Amino acid sequence: MTEKWKLAMDKGLTVGAIFIDFQKAFDTVSHEVLSIKLNAVGIPGPLHLWIMNYLSNRYQYTEVNNRRSAFLPIKLGVPQGSLLGPRLFTIYTNDLPDHVKDGFILMYADDTTIIQLAQVLTKSSYL
């Protein structure tokens, strides 16, 4: 990323960057939207059903001082600490670059950087 910035600046361009860290991103994945996106990237049929089954009927609870809360259903998110979770999150977000105009986007897991390169306008360049 920084190499691209250096090359752009060497060409006299200004580099603007927006750094995004999607906190709790894995916890916010909509299972309905993910299902649609799995079909869109060519994962239909039994594999699709297996993945959606993997995400459904999951529950969580909290324990403090040996006291447990009620088991509550998990309606959003993909499991963290698994091999499948990051891949599902990538499928969920892989169309983000299609929505960034006049720039480019670098994505790694839940960290995203949007880059904009622009020619610097000086007073003499528009007179």
PDB file of C-alpha atoms in Angstrom:
ATOM      1  CA  MET A   1       0.000   0.000   0.000  1.00  0.00           C
ATOM      2  CA  THR A   2       2.701   2.477   0.946  1.00  0.00           C
ATOM      3  CA  GLU A   3       4.617   1.650  -2.241  1.00  0.00           C
ATOM      4  CA  LYS A   4       1.578   2.717  -4.291  1.00  0.00           C
ATOM      5  CA  TRP A   5       1.460   5.940  -2.291  1.00  0.00           C
ATOM      6  CA  LYS A   6       5.152   6.647  -2.914  1.00  0.00           C
ATOM      7  CA  LEU A   7       4.802   6.026  -6.651  1.00  0.00           C
ATOM      8  CA  ALA A   8       1.776   8.329  -6.810  1.00  0.00           C
ATOM      9  CA  MET A   9       3.538  11.090  -4.880  1.00  0.00           C
ATOM     10  CA  ASP A  10       6.600  10.724  -7.137  1.00  0.00           C
ATOM     11  CA  LYS A  11       4.225  11.507 -10.025  1.00  0.00           C
ATOM     12  CA  GLY A  12       3.054  14.664  -8.244  1.00  0.00           C
ATOM     13  CA  LEU A  13      -0.269  13.262  -7.083  1.00  0.00           C
ATOM     14  CA  THR A  14      -1.866  13.848  -3.713  1.00  0.00           C
ATOM     15  CA  VAL A  15      -2.851  10.721  -1.807  1.00  0.00           C
ATOM     16  CA  GLY A  16      -5.935  10.678   0.378  1.00  0.00           C
ATOM     17  CA  ALA A  17      -6.748   7.655   2.509  1.00  0.00           C
ATOM     18  CA  ILE A  18      -9.601   6.558   4.723  1.00  0.00           C
ATOM     19  CA  PHE A  19      -8.813   3.760   7.161  1.00  0.00           C
ATOM     20  CA  ILE A  20     -11.750   1.660   8.306  1.00  0.00           C
ATOM     21  CA  ASP A  21     -11.636  -0.994  10.993  1.00  0.00           C
ATOM     22  CA  PHE A  22     -14.984  -2.712  11.126  1.00  0.00           C
ATOM     23  CA  GLN A  23     -15.177  -3.383  14.861  1.00  0.00           C
ATOM     24  CA  LYS A  24     -17.109  -6.492  15.694  1.00  0.00           C
ATOM     25  CA  ALA A  25     -17.511  -6.980  11.945  1.00  0.00           C
ATOM     26  CA  PHE A  26     -17.705 -10.748  12.132  1.00  0.00           C
ATOM     27  CA  ASP A  27     -20.584 -10.370  14.621  1.00  0.00           C
ATOM     28  CA  THR A  28     -22.706  -8.264  12.265  1.00  0.00           C
ATOM     29  CA  VAL A  29     -22.918 -10.510   9.187  1.00  0.00           C
ATOM     30  CA  SER A  30     -26.563 -10.963   8.188  1.00  0.00           C
ATOM     31  CA  HIS A  31     -27.237 -14.633   7.461  1.00  0.00           C
ATOM     32  CA  GLU A  32     -29.941 -13.680   4.935  1.00  0.00           C
ATOM     33  CA  VAL A  33     -27.614 -11.391   2.976  1.00  0.00           C
ATOM     34  CA  LEU A  34     -24.773 -13.917   3.201  1.00  0.00           C
ATOM     35  CA  SER A  35     -27.058 -16.588   1.748  1.00  0.00           C
ATOM     36  CA  ILE A  36     -27.791 -14.351  -1.260  1.00  0.00           C
ATOM     37  CA  LYS A  37     -24.090 -13.580  -1.728  1.00  0.00           C
ATOM     38  CA  LEU A  38     -23.123 -17.261  -1.504  1.00  0.00           C
ATOM     39  CA  ASN A  39     -25.488 -17.962  -4.400  1.00  0.00           C
ATOM     40  CA  ALA A  40     -24.090 -14.980  -6.312  1.00  0.00           C
ATOM     41  CA  VAL A  41     -20.500 -16.282  -6.092  1.00  0.00           C
ATOM     42  CA  GLY A  42     -21.518 -19.745  -7.240  1.00  0.00           C
ATOM     43  CA  ILE A  43     -22.072 -21.637  -4.001  1.00  0.00           C
ATOM     44  CA  PRO A  44     -25.539 -23.184  -4.424  1.00  0.00           C
ATOM     45  CA  GLY A  45     -26.969 -26.571  -3.544  1.00  0.00           C
ATOM     46  CA  PRO A  46     -25.696 -28.889  -0.813  1.00  0.00           C
ATOM     47  CA  LEU A  47     -22.633 -26.785   0.076  1.00  0.00           C
ATOM     48  CA  HIS A  48     -24.816 -23.695   0.445  1.00  0.00           C
ATOM     49  CA  LEU A  49     -27.242 -25.608   2.663  1.00  0.00           C
ATOM     50  CA  TRP A  50     -24.367 -26.993   4.745  1.00  0.00           C
ATOM     51  CA  ILE A  51     -22.940 -23.483   5.341  1.00  0.00           C
ATOM     52  CA  MET A  52     -26.328 -22.037   6.268  1.00  0.00           C
ATOM     53  CA  ASN A  53     -26.961 -24.991   8.596  1.00  0.00           C
ATOM     54  CA  TYR A  54     -23.550 -24.351  10.196  1.00  0.00           C
ATOM     55  CA  LEU A  55     -24.667 -20.772  10.964  1.00  0.00           C
ATOM     56  CA  SER A  56     -28.174 -21.567  12.186  1.00  0.00           C
ATOM     57  CA  ASN A  57     -29.416 -22.869  15.519  1.00  0.00           C
ATOM     58  CA  ARG A  58     -26.448 -21.444  17.433  1.00  0.00           C
ATOM     59  CA  TYR A  59     -26.823 -20.134  20.979  1.00  0.00           C
ATOM     60  CA  GLN A  60     -24.687 -18.188  23.430  1.00  0.00           C
ATOM     61  CA  TYR A  61     -24.674 -17.386  27.117  1.00  0.00           C
ATOM     62  CA  THR A  62     -22.607 -15.367  29.558  1.00  0.00           C
ATOM     63  CA  GLU A  63     -21.201 -16.660  32.812  1.00  0.00           C
ATOM     64  CA  VAL A  64     -20.143 -14.404  35.699  1.00  0.00           C
ATOM     65  CA  ASN A  65     -19.295 -15.661  39.203  1.00  0.00           C
ATOM     66  CA  ASN A  66     -20.537 -19.150  38.321  1.00  0.00           C
ATOM     67  CA  ARG A  67     -23.943 -17.804  37.267  1.00  0.00           C
ATOM     68  CA  ARG A  68     -25.105 -18.304  33.697  1.00  0.00           C
ATOM     69  CA  SER A  69     -27.453 -16.122  31.734  1.00  0.00           C
ATOM     70  CA  ALA A  70     -30.182 -17.649  29.610  1.00  0.00           C
ATOM     71  CA  PHE A  71     -29.148 -19.259  26.323  1.00  0.00           C
ATOM     72  CA  LEU A  72     -30.001 -16.798  23.549  1.00  0.00           C
ATOM     73  CA  PRO A  73     -30.057 -17.493  19.810  1.00  0.00           C
ATOM     74  CA  ILE A  74     -27.332 -16.019  17.646  1.00  0.00           C
ATOM     75  CA  LYS A  75     -29.104 -14.361  14.723  1.00  0.00           C
ATOM     76  CA  LEU A  76     -26.128 -12.555  13.143  1.00  0.00           C
ATOM     77  CA  GLY A  77     -22.459 -13.179  12.597  1.00  0.00           C
ATOM     78  CA  VAL A  78     -20.016 -15.861  11.596  1.00  0.00           C
ATOM     79  CA  PRO A  79     -17.969 -17.875  14.102  1.00  0.00           C
ATOM     80  CA  GLN A  80     -14.612 -16.332  14.943  1.00  0.00           C
ATOM     81  CA  GLY A  81     -11.575 -18.483  15.461  1.00  0.00           C
ATOM     82  CA  SER A  82     -12.671 -20.859  12.736  1.00  0.00           C
ATOM     83  CA  LEU A  83     -11.277 -21.375   9.252  1.00  0.00           C
ATOM     84  CA  LEU A  84     -14.665 -20.778   7.668  1.00  0.00           C
ATOM     85  CA  GLY A  85     -15.570 -17.516   9.470  1.00  0.00           C
ATOM     86  CA  PRO A  86     -13.039 -15.217   7.742  1.00  0.00           C
ATOM     87  CA  ARG A  87     -13.866 -16.739   4.343  1.00  0.00           C
ATOM     88  CA  LEU A  88     -17.571 -16.142   4.853  1.00  0.00           C
ATOM     89  CA  PHE A  89     -16.855 -12.566   5.942  1.00  0.00           C
ATOM     90  CA  THR A  90     -14.795 -12.036   2.775  1.00  0.00           C
ATOM     91  CA  ILE A  91     -17.661 -13.302   0.619  1.00  0.00           C
ATOM     92  CA  TYR A  92     -19.993 -10.995   2.553  1.00  0.00           C
ATOM     93  CA  THR A  93     -17.859  -7.897   1.861  1.00  0.00           C
ATOM     94  CA  ASN A  94     -16.253  -8.717  -1.490  1.00  0.00           C
ATOM     95  CA  ASP A  95     -18.552  -6.395  -3.468  1.00  0.00           C
ATOM     96  CA  LEU A  96     -17.538  -3.291  -1.470  1.00  0.00           C
ATOM     97  CA  PRO A  97     -14.974  -2.206  -4.110  1.00  0.00           C
ATOM     98  CA  ASP A  98     -17.803  -2.117  -6.696  1.00  0.00           C
ATOM     99  CA  HIS A  99     -19.314   0.784  -4.748  1.00  0.00           C
ATOM    100  CA  VAL A 100     -16.181   2.956  -4.451  1.00  0.00           C
ATOM    101  CA  LYS A 101     -15.941   5.410  -7.335  1.00  0.00           C
ATOM    102  CA  ASP A 102     -12.819   7.311  -8.394  1.00  0.00           C
ATOM    103  CA  GLY A 103     -10.443   5.483  -6.101  1.00  0.00           C
ATOM    104  CA  PHE A 104      -9.358   2.049  -5.090  1.00  0.00           C
ATOM    105  CA  ILE A 105      -9.842  -0.064  -2.047  1.00  0.00           C
ATOM    106  CA  LEU A 106      -7.577  -2.448  -0.172  1.00  0.00           C
ATOM    107  CA  MET A 107      -9.222  -5.020   2.060  1.00  0.00           C
ATOM    108  CA  TYR A 108      -7.799  -7.478   4.573  1.00  0.00           C
ATOM    109  CA  ALA A 109     -10.178  -9.302   6.908  1.00  0.00           C
ATOM    110  CA  ASP A 110     -12.065  -6.525   8.746  1.00  0.00           C
ATOM    111  CA  ASP A 111      -9.594  -3.735   7.879  1.00  0.00           C
ATOM    112  CA  THR A 112     -10.310  -1.635   4.805  1.00  0.00           C
ATOM    113  CA  THR A 113      -8.456   1.310   3.271  1.00  0.00           C
ATOM    114  CA  ILE A 114     -10.022   3.522   0.611  1.00  0.00           C
ATOM    115  CA  ILE A 115      -7.447   5.419  -1.448  1.00  0.00           C
ATOM    116  CA  GLN A 116      -8.022   8.462  -3.641  1.00  0.00           C
ATOM    117  CA  LEU A 117      -5.307   9.890  -5.862  1.00  0.00           C
ATOM    118  CA  ALA A 118      -5.654  13.434  -7.185  1.00  0.00           C
ATOM    119  CA  GLN A 119      -3.656  15.962  -9.121  1.00  0.00           C
ATOM    120  CA  VAL A 120      -2.784  18.916  -6.907  1.00  0.00           C
ATOM    121  CA  LEU A 121      -4.207  22.142  -8.249  1.00  0.00           C
ATOM    122  CA  THR A 122      -1.981  25.129  -7.674  1.00  0.00           C
ATOM    123  CA  LYS A 123      -2.894  28.731  -8.285  1.00  0.00           C
ATOM    124  CA  SER A 124      -0.809  28.752 -11.462  1.00  0.00           C
ATOM    125  CA  SER A 125      -2.448  25.562 -12.815  1.00  0.00           C
ATOM    126  CA  TYR A 126      -5.888  27.146 -13.115  1.00  0.00           C
ATOM    127  CA  LEU A 127      -4.917  30.697 -14.153  1.00  0.00           C
TER     128      LEU A 127
END
